[in-house]
Amino acid sequence: MSLRPDSLWSPDPSANDDVARLERLLQVYRHVPAEGVVWTPVRRTPRRRWRLPVGIAAMMATAAMLLVAAWLPWRLAWSDGAAWRVSGVARIDALPVGGALATAADEHARIDVARIGSIEVSPGSRVTLLETRAGRHRIALDSGHIRARIWAPPGYFGVLGAASEVVDLGCEFDLWTSADGRGRMSVRSGWVLHSVGGQDTLVPAGYDIGFEALRAGIPRSIAASAQFGAAVDRIDVQLARGLRDADAERRVATLATAADAVTLLSLLTRYPALADGPLYPRLATLLEVPATDARHRAAWAAGSAHAIDAWWDRVPRPPKQWWRHWRDALG
């Protein structure tokens, strides 16, 4: 039995006219080696691959886990009333309980919050250490500005004002306040809880909140437009007086973007009756939930915590594993 030559592999002239035509067309692209060049195969030096034996890798992982297990309790532990270390000002290097640190107009100071973080104190500010022990550290910002960076379980660190408290939930934030209790907070990472007069407000990263001595405003995105912010403030102020402003509600619903979802949630949570207006369907769109659930809407308007929480659960919340904000431990 004889096999018919395959023109793809045999240099012999092909009996197939189509293949022969292709060979003629492609011939101009053939490789012609330079005269006298002898081709030799390229020798490649095999790369040495470093591989740890499985046993050694397991031992290293175990050692790292033991190191973290020993380091974490040490970081969170603190003797009752032990002073905090201060740097940046020549006249004081430690802040005891009951002691105050006041920076001059040209001074910056850094305070170590036990071993769980740090506070940067801006010029013209006054900070008082109220309490410090394992699991609870509290200061008062009497006036001025601080930036706190904390790596600890929620509630370990807090800042008291005239009648309010800012409670860290594992984050970094800026806080400004004046002697009359007015101020502003901006959250850089994580979440912060602002409490005043029995009113609790969650503020996530990327949001600001203004406050007075006896009440807080509505948190809003740092990217929010001035028009949006003014309309939100008007709704809040009017409703605090028992009044509704339909024009402001429509303006907020029109201007709200995906970055403003927490603002709408906060408004509707503080004033559930707003659910019968344009904010409810707009928030539903931003959260990608049905706006046509009449029972849910009615329950919200009636102040149902279950209905309200169902939509809060659509927003990324502070992680239960607070240690996942490990970058804050590097401050």
Coordinates of C-alpha atoms in Angstrom, one line a residue, residues 139-290:
I139 CA -10.2 62.0 75.9
A140 CA -12.0 65.4 75.6
L141 CA -11.3 67.7 72.7
D142 CA -11.9 71.0 74.3
S143 CA -11.2 73.0 71.2
G144 CA -9.2 72.7 68.0
H145 CA -8.5 69.8 65.7
I146 CA -7.2 66.3 66.0
R147 CA -6.6 63.4 63.7
A148 CA -7.0 60.0 65.4
R149 CA -5.8 56.7 63.9
I150 CA -6.9 53.7 66.0
W151 CA -6.4 50.0 65.5
A152 CA -8.5 48.3 68.2
P153 CA -11.9 46.6 68.7
P154 CA -15.0 49.0 68.4
G155 CA -15.5 51.2 71.4
Y156 CA -12.0 51.1 72.8
F157 CA -11.4 54.8 72.0
G158 CA -13.7 57.8 72.2
V159 CA -13.7 61.6 72.2
L160 CA -16.1 63.5 74.5
G161 CA -17.5 67.0 73.7
A162 CA -19.8 69.3 75.6
A163 CA -22.7 66.9 75.5
S164 CA -21.6 64.4 72.8
E165 CA -19.3 61.5 72.3
V166 CA -17.5 60.2 69.2
V167 CA -16.8 56.5 69.4
D168 CA -14.3 54.9 67.2
L169 CA -15.3 51.6 65.4
G170 CA -11.8 50.9 64.2
C171 CA -10.8 53.7 61.9
E172 CA -9.1 57.0 61.1
F173 CA -10.9 60.3 61.5
D174 CA -10.5 64.1 61.8
L175 CA -12.4 66.0 64.4
W176 CA -12.8 69.8 64.8
T177 CA -14.6 71.4 67.7
S178 CA -15.0 74.8 69.3
A179 CA -15.6 75.8 72.9
D180 CA -19.3 76.1 72.4
G181 CA -19.7 72.5 71.3
R182 CA -20.0 73.1 67.5
G183 CA -17.8 71.2 65.2
R184 CA -17.3 68.8 62.3
M185 CA -16.0 65.2 61.8
S186 CA -14.6 63.7 58.7
V187 CA -14.0 59.9 58.5
R188 CA -11.0 58.8 56.5
S189 CA -11.3 55.0 57.0
G190 CA -13.7 52.6 58.8
W191 CA -16.7 53.9 60.7
V192 CA -17.4 56.3 63.6
L193 CA -20.4 56.5 65.8
H194 CA -21.5 60.0 66.9
S195 CA -23.8 60.2 69.9
V196 CA -25.6 63.2 71.3
G197 CA -28.8 63.6 73.2
G198 CA -29.8 60.0 72.7
Q199 CA -29.3 60.3 69.0
D200 CA -26.8 57.9 67.4
T201 CA -25.4 58.5 63.9
L202 CA -23.2 56.1 62.0
V203 CA -20.6 57.9 59.8
P204 CA -18.7 55.8 57.2
A205 CA -15.4 56.5 55.5
G206 CA -15.7 59.3 52.9
Y207 CA -18.4 61.1 54.9
D208 CA -18.5 64.3 57.0
I209 CA -20.9 65.3 59.7
G210 CA -21.5 68.6 61.3
F211 CA -22.8 69.0 64.9
E212 CA -23.8 71.4 67.6
A213 CA -23.6 71.0 71.3
L214 CA -27.0 69.2 71.5
R215 CA -27.6 67.7 68.1
A216 CA -25.8 66.3 65.0
G217 CA -26.5 67.0 61.4
I218 CA -26.9 64.4 58.7
P219 CA -23.7 62.7 57.4
R220 CA -22.9 63.5 53.8
S221 CA -20.3 62.4 51.3
I222 CA -17.2 64.7 51.0
A223 CA -17.9 64.6 47.2
A224 CA -21.5 65.9 47.6
S225 CA -22.4 69.1 45.9
A226 CA -23.1 72.3 47.8
Q227 CA -26.6 72.3 46.5
F228 CA -27.2 68.8 47.7
G229 CA -25.7 69.5 51.1
A230 CA -27.8 72.7 51.6
A231 CA -31.0 70.8 50.7
V232 CA -30.2 68.0 53.1
D233 CA -29.5 70.5 55.9
R234 CA -32.8 72.3 55.2
I235 CA -34.8 69.1 55.4
D236 CA -33.1 68.2 58.7
V237 CA -33.6 71.6 60.3
Q238 CA -37.2 71.9 59.1
L239 CA -38.2 68.4 60.3
A240 CA -36.5 69.1 63.7
R241 CA -39.1 71.9 63.9
G242 CA -41.9 69.6 62.9
L243 CA -42.1 71.0 59.3
R244 CA -41.8 69.4 55.9
D245 CA -40.2 71.0 52.9
A246 CA -41.4 69.2 49.8
D247 CA -39.2 71.2 47.4
A248 CA -36.1 70.4 49.4
E249 CA -37.1 66.7 49.4
R250 CA -37.5 66.7 45.6
R251 CA -34.2 68.5 45.2
V252 CA -32.3 65.9 47.3
A253 CA -33.9 63.1 45.4
T254 CA -32.9 64.6 42.1
L255 CA -29.3 65.4 43.1
A256 CA -28.5 62.2 45.0
T257 CA -25.9 59.9 43.5
A258 CA -24.7 56.4 44.4
A259 CA -22.2 58.1 46.8
D260 CA -25.1 59.7 48.7
A261 CA -26.9 56.5 49.7
V262 CA -25.9 56.7 53.4
T263 CA -27.1 60.3 53.5
L264 CA -30.6 59.2 52.3
L265 CA -30.5 56.3 54.7
S266 CA -29.7 58.6 57.6
L267 CA -32.4 61.0 56.7
L268 CA -35.1 58.3 56.4
T269 CA -33.9 56.6 59.6
R270 CA -34.0 59.8 61.6
Y271 CA -37.3 60.9 60.0
P272 CA -39.2 57.7 58.9
A273 CA -42.2 59.7 57.8
L274 CA -40.1 60.8 54.8
A275 CA -40.7 57.4 53.3
D276 CA -44.0 58.6 51.9
G277 CA -42.1 61.1 49.7
P278 CA -39.6 61.0 46.8
L279 CA -36.6 60.0 48.9
Y280 CA -37.7 56.4 49.4
P281 CA -37.9 55.4 45.7
R282 CA -34.7 57.2 45.0
L283 CA -32.9 55.3 47.8
A284 CA -34.4 52.1 46.5
T285 CA -32.8 52.8 43.1
L286 CA -29.4 53.5 44.6
L287 CA -29.5 50.3 46.7
E288 CA -30.9 48.3 43.8
V289 CA -33.9 47.1 45.7
P290 CA -37.6 47.2 44.6

